[in-house]
Short mmCIF file of N, CA and C in Angstrom, two decimals:
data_model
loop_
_atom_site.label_atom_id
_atom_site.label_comp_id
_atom_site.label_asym_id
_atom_site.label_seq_id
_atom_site.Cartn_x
_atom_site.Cartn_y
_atom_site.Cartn_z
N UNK A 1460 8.37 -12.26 -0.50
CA UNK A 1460 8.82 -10.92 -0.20
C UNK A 1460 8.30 -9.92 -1.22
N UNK A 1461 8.48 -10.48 -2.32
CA UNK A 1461 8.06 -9.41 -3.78
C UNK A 1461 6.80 -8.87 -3.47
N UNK A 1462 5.41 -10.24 -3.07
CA UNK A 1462 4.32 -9.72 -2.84
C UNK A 1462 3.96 -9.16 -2.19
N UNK A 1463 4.51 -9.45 -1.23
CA UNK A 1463 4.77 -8.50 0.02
C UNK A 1463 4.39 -7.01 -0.14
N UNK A 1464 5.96 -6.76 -0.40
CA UNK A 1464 6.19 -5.74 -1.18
C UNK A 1464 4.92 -4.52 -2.06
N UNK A 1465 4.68 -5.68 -3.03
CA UNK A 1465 3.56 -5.29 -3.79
C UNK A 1465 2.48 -4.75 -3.01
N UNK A 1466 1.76 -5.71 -2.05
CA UNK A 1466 0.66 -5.09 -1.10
C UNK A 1466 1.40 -4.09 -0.38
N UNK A 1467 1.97 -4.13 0.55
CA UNK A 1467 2.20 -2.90 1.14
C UNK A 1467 2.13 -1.69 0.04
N UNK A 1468 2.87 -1.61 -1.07
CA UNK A 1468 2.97 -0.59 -1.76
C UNK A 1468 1.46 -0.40 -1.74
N UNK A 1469 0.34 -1.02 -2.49
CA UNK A 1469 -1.16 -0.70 -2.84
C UNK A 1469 -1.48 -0.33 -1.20
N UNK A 1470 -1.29 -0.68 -0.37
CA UNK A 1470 -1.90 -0.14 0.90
C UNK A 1470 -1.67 1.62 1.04
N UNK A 1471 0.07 1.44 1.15
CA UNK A 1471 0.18 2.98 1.01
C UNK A 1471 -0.60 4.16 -0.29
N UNK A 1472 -1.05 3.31 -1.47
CA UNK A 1472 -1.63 3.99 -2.28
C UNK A 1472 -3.53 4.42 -1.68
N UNK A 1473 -3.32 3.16 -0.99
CA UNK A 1473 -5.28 3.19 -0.42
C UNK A 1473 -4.75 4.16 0.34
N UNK A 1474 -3.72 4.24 1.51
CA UNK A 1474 -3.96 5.60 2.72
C UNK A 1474 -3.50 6.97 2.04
N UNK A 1475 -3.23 7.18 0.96
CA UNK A 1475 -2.71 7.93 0.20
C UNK A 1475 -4.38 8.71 -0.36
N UNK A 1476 -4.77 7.65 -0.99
CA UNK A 1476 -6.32 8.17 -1.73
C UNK A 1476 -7.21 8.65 -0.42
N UNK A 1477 -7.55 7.55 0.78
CA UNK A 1477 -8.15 8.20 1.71
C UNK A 1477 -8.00 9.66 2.13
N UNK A 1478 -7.03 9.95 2.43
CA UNK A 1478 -6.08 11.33 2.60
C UNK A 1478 -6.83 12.01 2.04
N UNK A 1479 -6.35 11.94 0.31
CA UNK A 1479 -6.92 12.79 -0.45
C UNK A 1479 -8.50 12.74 -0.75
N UNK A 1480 -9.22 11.97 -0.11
CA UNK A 1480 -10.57 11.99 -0.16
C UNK A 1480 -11.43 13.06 0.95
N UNK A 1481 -10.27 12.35 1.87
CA UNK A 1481 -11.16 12.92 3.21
C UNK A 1481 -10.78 14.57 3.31
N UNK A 1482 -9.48 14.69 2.89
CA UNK A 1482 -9.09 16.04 2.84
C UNK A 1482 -9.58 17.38 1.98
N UNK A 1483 -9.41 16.52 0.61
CA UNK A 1483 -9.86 17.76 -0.15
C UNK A 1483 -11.53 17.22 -0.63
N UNK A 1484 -11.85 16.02 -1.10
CA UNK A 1484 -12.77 15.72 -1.47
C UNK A 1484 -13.89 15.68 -0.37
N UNK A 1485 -13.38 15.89 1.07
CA UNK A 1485 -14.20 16.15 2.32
C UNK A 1485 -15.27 15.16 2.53
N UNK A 1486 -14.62 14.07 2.23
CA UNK A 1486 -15.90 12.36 2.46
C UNK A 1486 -15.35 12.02 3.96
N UNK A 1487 -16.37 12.12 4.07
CA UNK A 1487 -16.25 10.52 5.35
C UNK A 1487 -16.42 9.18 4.94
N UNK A 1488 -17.33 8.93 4.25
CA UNK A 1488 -18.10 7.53 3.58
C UNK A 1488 -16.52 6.81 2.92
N UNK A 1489 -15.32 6.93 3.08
CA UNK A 1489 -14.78 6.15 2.33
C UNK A 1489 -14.98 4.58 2.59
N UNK A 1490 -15.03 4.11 1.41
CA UNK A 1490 -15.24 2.50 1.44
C UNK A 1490 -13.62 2.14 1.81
N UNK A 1491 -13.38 2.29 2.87
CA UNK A 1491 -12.20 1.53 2.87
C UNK A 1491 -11.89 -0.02 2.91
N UNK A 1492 -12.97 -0.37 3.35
CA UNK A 1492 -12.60 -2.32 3.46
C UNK A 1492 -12.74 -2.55 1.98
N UNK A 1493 -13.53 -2.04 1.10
CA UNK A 1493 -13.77 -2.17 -0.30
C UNK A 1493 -12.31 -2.16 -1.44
N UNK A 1494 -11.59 -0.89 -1.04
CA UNK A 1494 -10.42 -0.72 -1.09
C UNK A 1494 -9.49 -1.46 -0.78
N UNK A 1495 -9.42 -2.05 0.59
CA UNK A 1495 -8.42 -3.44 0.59
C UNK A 1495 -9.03 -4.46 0.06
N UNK A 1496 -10.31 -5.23 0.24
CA UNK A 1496 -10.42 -6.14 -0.64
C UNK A 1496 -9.69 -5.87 -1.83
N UNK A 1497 -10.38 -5.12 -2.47
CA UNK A 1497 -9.79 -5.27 -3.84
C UNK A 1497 -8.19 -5.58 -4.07
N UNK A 1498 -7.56 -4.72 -3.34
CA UNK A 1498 -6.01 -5.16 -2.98
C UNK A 1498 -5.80 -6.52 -2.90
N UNK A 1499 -6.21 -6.96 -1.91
CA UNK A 1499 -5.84 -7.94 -1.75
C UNK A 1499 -6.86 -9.37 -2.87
N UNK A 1500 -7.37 -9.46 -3.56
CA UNK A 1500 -8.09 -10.08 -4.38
C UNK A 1500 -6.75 -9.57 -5.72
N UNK A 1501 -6.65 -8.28 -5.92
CA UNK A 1501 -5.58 -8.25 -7.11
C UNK A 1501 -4.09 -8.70 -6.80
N UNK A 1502 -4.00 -8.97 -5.56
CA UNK A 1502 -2.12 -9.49 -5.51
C UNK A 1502 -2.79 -10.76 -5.36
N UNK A 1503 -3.53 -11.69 -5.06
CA UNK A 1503 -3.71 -12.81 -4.75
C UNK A 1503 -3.37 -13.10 -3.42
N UNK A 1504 -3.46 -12.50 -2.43
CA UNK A 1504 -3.48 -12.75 -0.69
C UNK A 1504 -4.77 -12.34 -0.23
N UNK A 1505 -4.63 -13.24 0.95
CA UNK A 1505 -5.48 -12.49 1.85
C UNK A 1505 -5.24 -12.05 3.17
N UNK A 1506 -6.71 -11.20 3.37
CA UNK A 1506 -6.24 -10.02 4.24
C UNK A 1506 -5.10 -10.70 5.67
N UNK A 1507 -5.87 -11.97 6.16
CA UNK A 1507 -4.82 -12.58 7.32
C UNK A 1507 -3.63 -13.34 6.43
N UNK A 1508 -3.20 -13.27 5.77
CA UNK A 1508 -1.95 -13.50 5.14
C UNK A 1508 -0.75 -12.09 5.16
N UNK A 1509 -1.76 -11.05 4.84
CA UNK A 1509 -0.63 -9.96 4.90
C UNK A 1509 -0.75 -9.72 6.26
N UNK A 1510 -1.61 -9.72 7.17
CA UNK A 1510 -1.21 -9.25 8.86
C UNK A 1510 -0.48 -10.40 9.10
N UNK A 1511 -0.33 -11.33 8.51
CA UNK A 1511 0.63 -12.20 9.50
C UNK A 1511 1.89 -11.06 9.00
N UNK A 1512 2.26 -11.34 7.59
CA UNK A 1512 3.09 -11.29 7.10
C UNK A 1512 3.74 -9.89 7.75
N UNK A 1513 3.11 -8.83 7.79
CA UNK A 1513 3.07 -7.70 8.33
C UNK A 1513 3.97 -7.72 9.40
N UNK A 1514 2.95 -8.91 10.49
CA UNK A 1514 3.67 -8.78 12.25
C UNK A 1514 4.74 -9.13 12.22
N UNK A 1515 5.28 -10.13 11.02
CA UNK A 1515 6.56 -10.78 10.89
C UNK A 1515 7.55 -9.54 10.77
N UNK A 1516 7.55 -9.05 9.77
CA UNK A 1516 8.05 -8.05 9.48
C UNK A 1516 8.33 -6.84 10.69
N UNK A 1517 7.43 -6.12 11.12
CA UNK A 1517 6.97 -5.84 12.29
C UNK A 1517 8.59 -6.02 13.86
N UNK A 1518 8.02 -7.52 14.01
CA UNK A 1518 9.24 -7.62 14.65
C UNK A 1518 10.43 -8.17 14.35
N UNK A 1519 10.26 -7.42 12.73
CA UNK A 1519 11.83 -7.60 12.22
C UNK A 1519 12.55 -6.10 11.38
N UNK A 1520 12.59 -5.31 12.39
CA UNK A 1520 12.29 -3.35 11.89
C UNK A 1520 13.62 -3.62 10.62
N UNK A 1521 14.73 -4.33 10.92
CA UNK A 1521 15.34 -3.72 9.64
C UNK A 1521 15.18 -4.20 8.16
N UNK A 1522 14.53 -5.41 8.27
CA UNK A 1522 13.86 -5.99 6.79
C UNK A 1522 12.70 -4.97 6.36
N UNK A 1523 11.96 -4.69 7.49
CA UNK A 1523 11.08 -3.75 6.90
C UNK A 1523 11.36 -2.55 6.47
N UNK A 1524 12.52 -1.67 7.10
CA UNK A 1524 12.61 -0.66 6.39
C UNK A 1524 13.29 -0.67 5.19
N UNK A 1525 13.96 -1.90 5.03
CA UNK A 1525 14.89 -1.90 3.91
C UNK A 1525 13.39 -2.27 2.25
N UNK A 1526 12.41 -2.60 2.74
CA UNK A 1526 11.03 -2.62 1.82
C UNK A 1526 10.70 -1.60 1.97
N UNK A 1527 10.47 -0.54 2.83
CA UNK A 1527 9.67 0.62 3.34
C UNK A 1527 10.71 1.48 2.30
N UNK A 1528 12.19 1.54 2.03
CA UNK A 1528 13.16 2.42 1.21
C UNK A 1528 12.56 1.78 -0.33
N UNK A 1529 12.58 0.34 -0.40
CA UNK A 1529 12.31 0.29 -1.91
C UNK A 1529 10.78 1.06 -2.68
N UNK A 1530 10.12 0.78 -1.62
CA UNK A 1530 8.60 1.12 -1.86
C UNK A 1530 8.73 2.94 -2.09
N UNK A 1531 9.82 3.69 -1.37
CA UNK A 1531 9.36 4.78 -1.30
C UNK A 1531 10.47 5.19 -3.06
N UNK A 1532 11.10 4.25 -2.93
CA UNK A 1532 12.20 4.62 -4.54
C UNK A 1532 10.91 4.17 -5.47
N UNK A 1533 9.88 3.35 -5.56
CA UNK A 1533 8.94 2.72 -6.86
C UNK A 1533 8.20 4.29 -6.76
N UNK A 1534 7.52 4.53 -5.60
CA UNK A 1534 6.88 5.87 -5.16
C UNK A 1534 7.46 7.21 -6.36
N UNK A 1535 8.59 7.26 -6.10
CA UNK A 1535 9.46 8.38 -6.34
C UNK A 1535 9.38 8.44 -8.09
N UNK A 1536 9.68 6.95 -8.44
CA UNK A 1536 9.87 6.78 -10.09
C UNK A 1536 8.66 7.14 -10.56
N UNK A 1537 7.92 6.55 -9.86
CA UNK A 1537 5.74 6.94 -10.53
C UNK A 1537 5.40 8.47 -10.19
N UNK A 1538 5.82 9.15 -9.42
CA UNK A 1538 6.03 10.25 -9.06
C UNK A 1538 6.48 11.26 -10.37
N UNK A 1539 7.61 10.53 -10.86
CA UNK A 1539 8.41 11.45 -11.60
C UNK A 1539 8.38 11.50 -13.44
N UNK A 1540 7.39 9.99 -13.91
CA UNK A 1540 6.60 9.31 -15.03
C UNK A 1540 5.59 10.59 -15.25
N UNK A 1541 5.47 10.83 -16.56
CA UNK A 1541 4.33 11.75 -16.78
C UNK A 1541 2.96 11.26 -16.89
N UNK A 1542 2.45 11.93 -16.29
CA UNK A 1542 0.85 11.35 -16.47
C UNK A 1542 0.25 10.83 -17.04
N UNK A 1543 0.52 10.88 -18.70
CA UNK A 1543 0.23 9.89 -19.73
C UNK A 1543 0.80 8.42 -19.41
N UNK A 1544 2.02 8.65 -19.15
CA UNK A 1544 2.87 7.19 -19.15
C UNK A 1544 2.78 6.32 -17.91
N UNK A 1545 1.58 6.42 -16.83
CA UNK A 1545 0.95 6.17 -15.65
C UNK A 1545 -0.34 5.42 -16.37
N UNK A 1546 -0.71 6.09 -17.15
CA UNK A 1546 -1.97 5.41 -17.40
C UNK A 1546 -2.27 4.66 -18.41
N UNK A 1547 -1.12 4.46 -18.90
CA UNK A 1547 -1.00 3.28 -19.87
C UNK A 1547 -0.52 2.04 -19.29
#
């Protein structure tokens, strides 16, 4: 579940950067499969490990949102950390 967890969170950070790529930085070229690899190479899964894990979840809406609330409280704390203390 933790890892879980963990990837989803880095996913929402990849659609987060895309966003801000395509939006203000005005790319199309994003490497996005480059971007999940790496994700998934740094939690130690792979990519058909989290879609399983995903669909599981998926058709189980209230486990997921009850991860989808923690993820958005980790969100909120890194959010609210000053910029220095992010990059250490």
């Amino acid at each position: 579940r933790e890892k879980f967890k963990s990837t989803l969170l880095g996913s929402q950070l990849i659609e987060a950067r895309l966003n801000h790529e395509m939006v203000n930085d005005k790319r199309l070229d994003m490497p996005v499969r480059e971007y999940y690899a790496e994700l998934f190479k740094a939690e130690g899964v792979s990519e058909q490990a989290f879609k399983t894990t995903f669909q599981w979840y998926v058709e189980h809406p209230a486990d997921l949102k009850v991860i989808y609330e923690e993820i958005l409280v980790e969100l909120q704390k890194r959010a609210d950390k000053p910029v220095a203390a992010i990059a250490h």
